[in-house]
Tab-separated table of C-alpha atoms and ligand atoms in Angstrom:
chain	number	residue	atom	x	y	z
A	280	MET	CA	0.174	-33.801	9.034
A	281	PRO	CA	-1.636	-36.298	11.289
A	282	GLN	CA	-0.450	-36.546	14.844
A	283	VAL	CA	-0.507	-39.513	17.181
A	284	PHE	CA	-0.306	-39.223	20.955
A	285	PHE	CA	0.265	-42.049	23.405
A	286	GLU	CA	-0.823	-41.728	27.002
A	287	ASN	CA	2.149	-43.440	28.619
A	288	GLU	CA	0.493	-44.272	31.917
A	289	ARG	CA	-2.330	-46.100	30.122
A	290	CYS	CA	-0.061	-48.084	27.830
A	291	LYS	CA	0.607	-51.725	28.719
A	292	GLY	CA	3.197	-52.293	26.003
A	293	CYS	CA	1.084	-54.977	24.357
A	294	GLU	CA	2.370	-54.124	20.854
A	295	LEU	CA	-1.017	-54.466	19.162
A	296	CYS	CA	-0.612	-50.946	17.717
A	297	VAL	CA	2.928	-51.868	16.649
A	298	THR	CA	1.518	-54.882	14.779
A	299	VAL	CA	-1.326	-53.148	12.934
A	300	CYS	CA	0.389	-49.895	11.925
A	301	PRO	CA	0.609	-50.139	8.113
A	302	LYS	CA	3.595	-47.766	8.087
A	303	LYS	CA	5.489	-49.686	10.800
A	304	ILE	CA	6.279	-46.492	12.658
A	305	ILE	CA	5.356	-47.539	16.193
A	306	ALA	CA	7.736	-49.254	18.601
A	307	LEU	CA	7.995	-49.776	22.329
A	308	SER	CA	10.315	-47.281	23.957
A	309	ALA	CA	13.443	-49.086	25.099
A	310	GLY	CA	14.547	-46.343	27.487
A	311	GLU	CA	11.257	-45.376	29.056
A	312	ILE	CA	9.236	-47.292	31.606
A	313	ASN	CA	5.886	-46.234	33.079
A	314	SER	CA	4.838	-46.532	36.691
A	315	PHE	CA	3.224	-49.935	36.041
A	316	GLY	CA	6.513	-51.251	34.673
A	317	PHE	CA	5.604	-51.248	30.983
A	318	HIS	CA	7.655	-49.886	28.108
A	319	PRO	CA	5.188	-47.504	26.444
A	320	ALA	CA	4.605	-47.232	22.718
A	321	VAL	CA	6.250	-44.349	20.826
A	322	LEU	CA	6.335	-43.135	17.232
A	323	THR	CA	9.590	-43.779	15.437
A	324	ASP	CA	8.832	-41.567	12.420
A	325	GLY	CA	5.751	-39.378	12.708
A	326	THR	CA	6.271	-37.911	9.231
A	327	LYS	CA	5.146	-41.200	7.655
A	328	CYS	CA	1.842	-41.350	9.557
A	329	THR	CA	-1.256	-41.349	7.328
A	330	GLY	CA	-3.700	-40.824	10.193
A	331	CYS	CA	-5.441	-44.106	9.396
A	332	GLY	CA	-6.372	-44.585	13.057
A	333	PHE	CA	-5.609	-48.304	13.164
A	334	CYS	CA	-3.489	-47.798	16.303
A	335	PHE	CA	-6.449	-46.137	18.029
A	336	LEU	CA	-8.844	-48.870	16.902
A	337	VAL	CA	-6.777	-51.746	18.203
A	338	CYS	CA	-5.555	-50.282	21.496
A	339	PRO	CA	-7.408	-52.125	24.268
A	340	ASP	CA	-6.436	-49.537	26.860
A	341	LEU	CA	-7.480	-46.290	25.178
A	342	ALA	CA	-3.898	-45.065	25.257
A	343	VAL	CA	-3.858	-43.675	21.701
A	344	THR	CA	-5.249	-40.440	20.263
A	345	VAL	CA	-5.003	-39.697	16.547
A	346	VAL	CA	-5.498	-36.139	15.301
A	347	ARG	CA	-5.731	-35.342	11.608
A	348	GLU	CA	-7.034	-32.610	9.353
A	349	GLU	CA	-10.591	-33.061	8.197
A	350	GLY	CA	-10.606	-34.004	4.543
A	351	GLY	CA	-6.985	-35.103	4.917
A	352	ASN	CA	-6.435	-38.590	3.634
A	353	GLY	CA	-6.823	-40.540	6.874
A	354	GLU	CA	-7.059	-43.591	4.705
A	355	SER	CA	-4.777	-46.497	4.503
A	356	THR	CA	-3.737	-48.383	1.441
A	357	ASP	CA	-3.677	-51.323	3.793
A	358	GLU	CA	-6.969	-53.195	4.172
A	359	GLY	CA	-6.555	-53.584	7.918
A	360	GLU	CA	-7.145	-57.308	7.681
B	674	MET	CA	-10.489	-28.388	11.221
B	675	ALA	CA	-8.645	-31.096	13.085
B	676	VAL	CA	-10.547	-34.267	13.888
B	677	SER	CA	-9.471	-36.434	16.721
B	678	THR	CA	-10.252	-39.902	17.948
B	679	LYS	CA	-12.166	-39.175	21.132
B	680	ARG	CA	-12.395	-41.090	24.317
B	681	THR	CA	-16.023	-42.165	24.550
B	682	GLN	CA	-18.256	-40.706	27.269
B	683	GLY	CA	-19.615	-44.221	27.638
B	684	LEU	CA	-16.562	-45.228	29.660
B	685	ALA	CA	-15.488	-43.914	33.048
B	686	ASP	CA	-12.009	-42.455	33.337
B	687	LYS	CA	-10.491	-45.627	34.773
B	688	HIS	CA	-7.639	-47.907	33.789
B	689	PHE	CA	-8.787	-51.404	32.838
B	690	HIS	CA	-7.415	-54.223	34.981
B	691	TYR	CA	-7.166	-56.560	31.972
B	692	CYS	CA	-3.884	-58.200	30.978
B	693	PRO	CA	-1.780	-56.400	28.336
B	694	GLY	CA	-3.298	-56.905	24.884
B	695	CYS	CA	-6.492	-58.550	26.150
B	696	THR	CA	-9.225	-57.561	23.717
B	697	HIS	CA	-11.901	-57.238	26.423
B	698	GLY	CA	-10.784	-53.575	26.406
B	699	ILE	CA	-11.563	-53.130	22.711
B	700	ILE	CA	-15.010	-54.669	23.160
B	701	HIS	CA	-15.717	-52.405	26.149
B	702	ARG	CA	-14.862	-49.399	24.020
B	703	LEU	CA	-17.095	-50.516	21.127
B	704	VAL	CA	-20.080	-51.126	23.392
B	705	ALA	CA	-19.564	-47.779	25.155
B	706	GLU	CA	-19.223	-45.913	21.852
B	707	ALA	CA	-22.410	-47.515	20.531
B	708	ILE	CA	-24.402	-46.539	23.621
B	709	GLU	CA	-23.052	-42.993	23.424
B	710	GLU	CA	-23.711	-42.647	19.696
B	711	LEU	CA	-27.309	-43.831	20.071
B	712	GLY	CA	-27.798	-41.173	22.761
B	713	VAL	CA	-29.089	-43.706	25.301
B	714	LEU	CA	-26.353	-43.516	27.930
B	715	GLU	CA	-28.759	-42.075	30.516
B	716	LYS	CA	-31.224	-44.935	30.151
B	717	THR	CA	-28.880	-47.868	29.686
B	718	VAL	CA	-28.455	-50.599	32.276
B	719	GLY	CA	-25.649	-53.131	31.827
B	720	VAL	CA	-25.348	-56.477	33.549
B	721	CYS	CA	-21.859	-57.813	34.302
B	722	PRO	CA	-20.783	-61.433	34.342
B	723	VAL	CA	-18.563	-63.463	36.576
B	724	GLY	CA	-15.290	-63.783	34.727
B	725	CYS	CA	-12.525	-61.358	33.856
B	726	ALA	CA	-15.141	-58.697	33.057
B	727	VAL	CA	-16.504	-58.892	36.596
B	728	PHE	CA	-15.363	-55.311	37.258
B	729	ALA	CA	-16.992	-53.916	34.117
B	730	TYR	CA	-19.413	-52.031	36.364
B	731	ASP	CA	-16.504	-49.768	37.265
B	732	TYR	CA	-15.776	-49.045	33.604
B	733	PHE	CA	-19.098	-48.327	31.906
B	734	ASN	CA	-20.568	-44.882	32.484
B	735	CYS	CA	-24.138	-46.121	32.843
B	736	ASP	CA	-26.056	-48.018	35.497
B	737	MET	CA	-24.544	-51.464	35.987
B	738	ILE	CA	-25.545	-54.544	37.944
B	739	GLU	CA	-23.398	-57.538	38.855
B	740	ALA	CA	-25.184	-60.850	38.302
B	741	ALA	CA	-24.397	-64.245	39.754
B	742	HIS	CA	-22.376	-66.480	37.413
B	743	GLY	CA	-24.296	-67.042	34.166
B	744	ARG	CA	-27.461	-65.323	35.362
B	745	ALA	CA	-27.026	-62.002	33.581
B	746	PRO	CA	-29.871	-62.605	31.063
B	747	ALA	CA	-32.263	-63.366	33.931
B	748	VAL	CA	-31.266	-60.167	35.744
B	749	ALA	CA	-31.499	-58.226	32.476
B	750	THR	CA	-34.975	-59.657	31.897
B	751	GLY	CA	-36.125	-58.309	35.253
B	752	VAL	CA	-34.694	-54.852	34.559
B	753	LYS	CA	-36.182	-54.637	31.077
B	754	ARG	CA	-39.608	-55.740	32.197
B	755	VAL	CA	-39.728	-53.281	35.088
B	756	LEU	CA	-38.188	-50.467	33.023
B	757	PRO	CA	-39.293	-51.190	29.448
B	758	GLU	CA	-37.989	-47.827	28.238
B	759	SER	CA	-34.458	-48.668	29.334
B	760	VAL	CA	-31.775	-50.136	27.114
B	761	VAL	CA	-30.450	-53.303	28.722
B	762	PHE	CA	-27.378	-55.283	27.818
B	763	THR	CA	-25.454	-58.185	29.275
B	764	TYR	CA	-21.701	-58.595	28.851
B	765	GLN	CA	-20.683	-62.226	29.284
B	766	GLY	CA	-17.750	-64.541	28.680
B	767	ASP	CA	-18.010	-68.042	27.281
B	768	GLY	CA	-17.703	-69.711	30.676
B	769	ASP	CA	-20.425	-67.446	31.992
B	770	LEU	CA	-22.772	-67.627	29.000
B	771	ALA	CA	-22.071	-70.982	27.374
B	772	ALA	CA	-21.464	-73.165	30.447
B	773	ILE	CA	-23.125	-72.227	33.723
B	774	GLY	CA	-25.486	-69.740	32.046
B	775	THR	CA	-26.648	-71.718	29.006
B	776	ALA	CA	-30.190	-72.086	30.312
B	777	GLU	CA	-30.584	-68.362	31.025
B	778	THR	CA	-29.289	-67.484	27.567
B	779	VAL	CA	-31.465	-69.953	25.699
B	780	HIS	CA	-34.631	-69.023	27.581
B	781	ALA	CA	-34.069	-65.272	27.377
B	782	ALA	CA	-33.821	-65.790	23.623
B	783	ALA	CA	-36.852	-68.104	23.593
B	784	ARG	CA	-38.915	-65.506	25.442
B	785	GLY	CA	-37.773	-62.932	22.924
B	786	GLU	CA	-36.554	-60.635	25.697
B	787	ARG	CA	-35.786	-57.212	24.287
B	788	ILE	CA	-32.254	-57.216	25.612
B	789	THR	CA	-28.834	-57.261	23.961
B	790	THR	CA	-26.186	-59.792	24.860
B	791	ILE	CA	-22.526	-59.155	24.141
B	792	PHE	CA	-20.947	-62.601	24.203
B	793	VAL	CA	-17.166	-62.566	24.522
B	794	ASN	CA	-15.829	-65.868	23.212
B	795	ASN	CA	-12.164	-66.342	24.055
B	796	ALA	CA	-12.289	-70.154	24.042
B	797	VAL	CA	-11.173	-70.433	27.658
B	798	TYR	CA	-12.041	-69.607	31.278
B	799	GLY	CA	-9.793	-66.594	31.658
B	800	MET	CA	-10.364	-65.430	35.202
B	801	THR	CA	-9.908	-68.766	36.903
B	802	GLY	CA	-6.635	-69.616	35.185
B	803	GLY	CA	-7.309	-71.010	31.747
B	804	GLN	CA	-9.508	-74.076	32.150
B	805	MET	CA	-11.371	-75.559	29.185
B	806	ALA	CA	-14.595	-73.779	28.233
B	807	PRO	CA	-17.425	-75.281	26.150
B	808	THR	CA	-16.020	-73.142	23.321
B	809	THR	CA	-12.443	-74.475	23.583
B	810	LEU	CA	-11.260	-75.733	20.201
B	811	LEU	CA	-10.533	-79.395	19.557
B	812	GLY	CA	-6.842	-79.928	20.196
B	813	GLN	CA	-6.541	-76.691	22.182
B	814	LYS	CA	-4.378	-77.006	25.276
B	815	THR	CA	-5.825	-75.611	28.470
B	816	THR	CA	-5.035	-76.330	32.116
B	817	THR	CA	-7.772	-78.996	32.158
B	818	THR	CA	-6.968	-80.366	28.680
B	819	PRO	CA	-3.171	-80.394	28.932
B	820	PHE	CA	-2.842	-82.653	25.879
B	821	GLY	CA	-5.416	-80.732	23.872
B	822	ARG	CA	-9.225	-81.029	23.933
B	823	GLN	CA	-10.292	-84.441	22.696
B	824	SER	CA	-13.873	-84.944	21.551
B	825	SER	CA	-13.965	-88.482	22.934
B	826	VAL	CA	-13.438	-87.117	26.446
B	827	ALA	CA	-14.567	-83.496	26.383
B	828	GLY	CA	-17.017	-83.239	23.493
B	829	TYR	CA	-17.140	-80.540	20.862
B	830	PRO	CA	-16.956	-76.722	20.748
B	831	LEU	CA	-20.366	-75.178	21.355
B	832	LYS	CA	-21.464	-72.878	18.545
B	833	VAL	CA	-23.621	-70.467	20.448
B	834	SER	CA	-24.605	-68.116	17.630
B	835	GLU	CA	-25.688	-70.982	15.385
B	836	MET	CA	-27.688	-72.450	18.268
B	837	VAL	CA	-29.371	-69.202	19.377
B	838	ALA	CA	-30.250	-68.353	15.763
B	839	THR	CA	-32.608	-71.372	15.699
B	840	ILE	CA	-34.732	-69.793	18.451
B	841	ASP	CA	-37.770	-67.845	17.228
B	842	GLY	CA	-37.460	-65.140	19.890
B	843	ALA	CA	-33.977	-64.201	18.715
B	844	ALA	CA	-34.199	-61.299	16.265
B	845	TYR	CA	-30.536	-60.610	15.520
B	846	VAL	CA	-27.634	-63.013	15.976
B	847	THR	CA	-24.205	-62.346	14.556
B	848	ARG	CA	-20.560	-63.293	15.085
B	849	VAL	CA	-17.740	-60.783	14.766
B	850	ALA	CA	-14.090	-60.629	15.816
B	851	VAL	CA	-11.754	-57.899	17.066
B	852	ASN	CA	-8.520	-59.259	15.606
B	853	SER	CA	-7.915	-56.530	12.997
B	854	PRO	CA	-8.881	-52.887	12.386
B	855	LYS	CA	-11.337	-53.980	9.692
B	856	ASN	CA	-13.016	-56.551	11.912
B	857	ILE	CA	-13.125	-54.068	14.799
B	858	LEU	CA	-15.092	-51.655	12.586
B	859	ARG	CA	-17.445	-54.480	11.587
B	860	ALA	CA	-17.893	-55.444	15.233
B	861	LYS	CA	-18.861	-51.861	16.045
B	862	LYS	CA	-21.533	-51.906	13.330
B	863	ALA	CA	-22.929	-55.189	14.639
B	864	ILE	CA	-23.135	-53.863	18.199
B	865	LEU	CA	-24.926	-50.722	16.991
B	866	LYS	CA	-27.351	-52.889	15.039
B	867	ALA	CA	-28.021	-55.117	18.048
B	868	PHE	CA	-28.944	-52.089	20.169
B	869	ASN	CA	-31.137	-50.777	17.351
B	870	VAL	CA	-32.959	-54.111	17.233
B	871	GLN	CA	-33.647	-53.704	20.940
B	872	LEU	CA	-34.756	-50.084	20.542
B	873	LYS	CA	-37.207	-51.195	17.857
B	874	GLY	CA	-38.559	-53.892	20.187
B	875	LEU	CA	-37.864	-56.666	17.694
B	876	GLY	CA	-36.641	-59.284	20.168
B	877	PHE	CA	-33.477	-60.753	21.619
B	878	SER	CA	-30.164	-59.718	20.078
B	879	LEU	CA	-26.806	-61.399	20.514
B	880	VAL	CA	-23.394	-60.343	19.243
B	881	GLU	CA	-20.743	-63.022	19.667
B	882	VAL	CA	-17.293	-61.422	19.637
B	883	LEU	CA	-14.221	-63.592	19.116
B	884	SER	CA	-11.750	-62.226	21.653
B	885	THR	CA	-8.253	-63.066	22.875
B	886	CYS	CA	-6.802	-64.353	26.123
B	887	PRO	CA	-3.066	-64.026	25.488
B	888	THR	CA	-2.280	-64.880	29.111
B	889	ASN	CA	-4.008	-68.253	29.180
B	890	TRP	CA	-3.342	-69.095	25.555
B	891	GLY	CA	0.371	-68.680	26.289
B	892	LEU	CA	0.795	-66.319	23.349
B	893	SER	CA	1.986	-62.743	22.963
B	894	PRO	CA	-0.853	-60.288	22.236
B	895	PRO	CA	0.061	-60.000	18.500
B	896	GLU	CA	0.307	-63.813	18.248
B	897	ALA	CA	-3.092	-64.055	19.913
B	898	LEU	CA	-4.640	-61.864	17.187
B	899	ARG	CA	-3.189	-64.226	14.593
B	900	TRP	CA	-4.531	-67.234	16.503
B	901	VAL	CA	-8.045	-65.786	16.250
B	902	LYS	CA	-7.663	-65.500	12.491
B	903	GLU	CA	-5.957	-68.825	11.875
B	904	LYS	CA	-7.572	-71.114	14.460
B	905	MET	CA	-10.786	-69.605	15.788
B	906	ILE	CA	-12.466	-68.110	12.731
B	907	PRO	CA	-12.348	-71.399	10.758
B	908	VAL	CA	-14.297	-73.056	13.606
B	909	TYR	CA	-16.441	-70.007	14.424
B	910	PRO	CA	-17.170	-68.377	11.061
B	911	LEU	CA	-18.000	-64.678	11.105
B	912	GLY	CA	-21.265	-63.300	9.811
B	913	ASP	CA	-24.965	-62.915	10.481
B	914	PHE	CA	-26.896	-65.981	11.607
B	915	LYS	CA	-30.194	-64.171	11.903
B	916	VAL	CA	-31.320	-60.705	10.868
B	917	PRO	CA	-34.723	-59.137	11.427
B	918	GLU	CA	-37.037	-59.235	8.424
B	919	ASP	CA	-37.633	-55.547	8.935
B	920	GLU	CA	-33.954	-54.763	8.222
B	921	VAL	CA	-32.485	-52.143	10.551
C	260	LIG	C1	-21.193	-70.373	40.845
C	260	LIG	C2	-19.790	-70.225	40.425
C	260	LIG	N1	-19.141	-71.252	39.811
C	260	LIG	C3	-17.856	-71.125	39.410
C	260	LIG	C4	-17.184	-69.954	39.610
C	260	LIG	C5	-15.737	-69.842	39.161
C	260	LIG	N2	-15.577	-69.037	37.969
C	260	LIG	C6	-15.267	-67.734	38.042
C	260	LIG	S1	-15.066	-67.028	36.537
C	260	LIG	C7	-15.368	-68.498	35.744
C	260	LIG	C8	-15.340	-68.610	34.254
C	260	LIG	C9	-14.921	-67.379	33.554
C	260	LIG	O1	-14.734	-67.604	32.200
C	260	LIG	P1	-15.425	-66.760	31.069
C	260	LIG	O2	-16.870	-66.595	31.338
C	260	LIG	O3	-15.060	-67.402	29.784
C	260	LIG	O4	-14.819	-65.288	31.180
C	260	LIG	P2	-13.306	-64.777	30.972
C	260	LIG	O5	-12.729	-64.753	32.343
C	260	LIG	O6	-12.626	-65.713	30.032
C	260	LIG	O7	-13.494	-63.408	30.406
C	260	LIG	C10	-15.634	-69.505	36.686
C	260	LIG	C11	-15.907	-70.903	36.309
C	260	LIG	C12	-17.869	-68.895	40.255
C	260	LIG	N3	-17.286	-67.715	40.470
C	260	LIG	N4	-19.143	-69.043	40.644
C	261	LIG	S1	-2.532	-43.497	12.500
C	261	LIG	FE1	-2.039	-45.274	11.173
C	261	LIG	S2	-0.076	-44.755	10.218
C	261	LIG	FE2	-0.338	-43.331	11.937
C	261	LIG	S3	0.741	-44.337	13.655
C	261	LIG	FE3	-1.405	-44.964	13.774
C	261	LIG	S4	-1.521	-46.891	12.661
C	261	LIG	FE4	0.422	-45.917	12.063
C	262	LIG	S1	-1.986	-50.942	21.716
C	262	LIG	FE1	-2.220	-49.413	23.355
C	262	LIG	S2	-1.552	-50.464	25.231
C	262	LIG	FE2	-0.828	-51.686	23.495
C	262	LIG	S3	1.276	-50.943	23.100
C	262	LIG	FE3	-0.075	-49.770	21.756
C	262	LIG	S4	-0.612	-47.926	22.947
C	262	LIG	FE4	0.247	-49.399	24.382
C	263	LIG	S1	-6.893	-63.715	31.851
C	263	LIG	FE1	-7.315	-63.643	29.641
C	263	LIG	S2	-9.422	-62.826	29.445
C	263	LIG	FE2	-8.695	-62.371	31.523
C	263	LIG	S3	-7.835	-60.292	31.422
C	263	LIG	FE3	-6.139	-61.739	31.134
C	263	LIG	S4	-5.985	-61.997	28.909
C	263	LIG	FE4	-8.006	-61.090	29.321
């Protein structure tokens, strides 16, 4: 199963990853706050992640890492428009 | 085997100072990845603008120079001519490139300088607080066009890629956007191609990247991505305006 990691201290809570995730499984953490005062992004349901990497592509602050098995689907049915 | 999205070696391990959701960060990453993938990190020299990207010299993991406002192509020309084996790029906003630096841009292209210009068009002067830029859309509200840009007073948006493409010394001119995963991948390809054009010595290359300024547009970062799609792209269509005959 693909895994997605957020580096909380890099995250500025901009929600671009939230917007582009085709599975709608990213949200800003309501309870957590980083040392810059931002609510960092978190996964709400990692089991639905396809490993498409859209969150990584759109993050302006290099806060996202996506790990998936080689040959695993890693594709999205979404066009990423 | 597990594959992972990797942080590019082309960027230093620093936090960007950009506003949340500002797509300058995406463009930095794409440029850095391209330089790393081409294996030219050790011989690349970047030239920074005046504008929000003024600190880009802290972020790129190659030699960087800070130019006076708009003069990056002139500085890049000097570097490339003294060190012809180096890979030289400028990174400039629309205030920097399309206002105060128009002459430098046009003449670097006219001389066919073998440099690559990354032109970040966010339709506004970001750093100084959101004044109108030459690229501001008609009707767009900025601090200096509070009722929206009117052509009768402030003229028309300057289409830099279309203009530069008319210059013989320009080998590759293209416009991309970073408003969606698909467009980000296309932008990466264009940046790689621009550096390849330089490596082949074919002439001046320019990649115009439609970027966001959520802070000065008064929009949330996701709304700003939509604004690029709905408002900017119709005025600044994406695509190639000039490609080398010897396709790379
Ligand atoms: C000679 C000179 N004139 C004017 C300025 C003020 N100034 C600083 S940045 C800027 C424009 C920046 O806009 P842009 O190039 O679009 O970059 P952005 O900040 O939007 O990324 C201006 C006019 C200056 N620093 N130096
Ligand atoms: S990899 Fe794709 S599906 Fe998984 S969290 Fe990121 S955007 Fe969503
Ligand atoms: S795109 Fe990056 S900075 Fe923005 S909320 Fe997502 S992880 Fe955080
Ligand atoms: S002012 Fe605009 S261009 Fe500058 S960092 Fe903020 S969002 Fe980006």
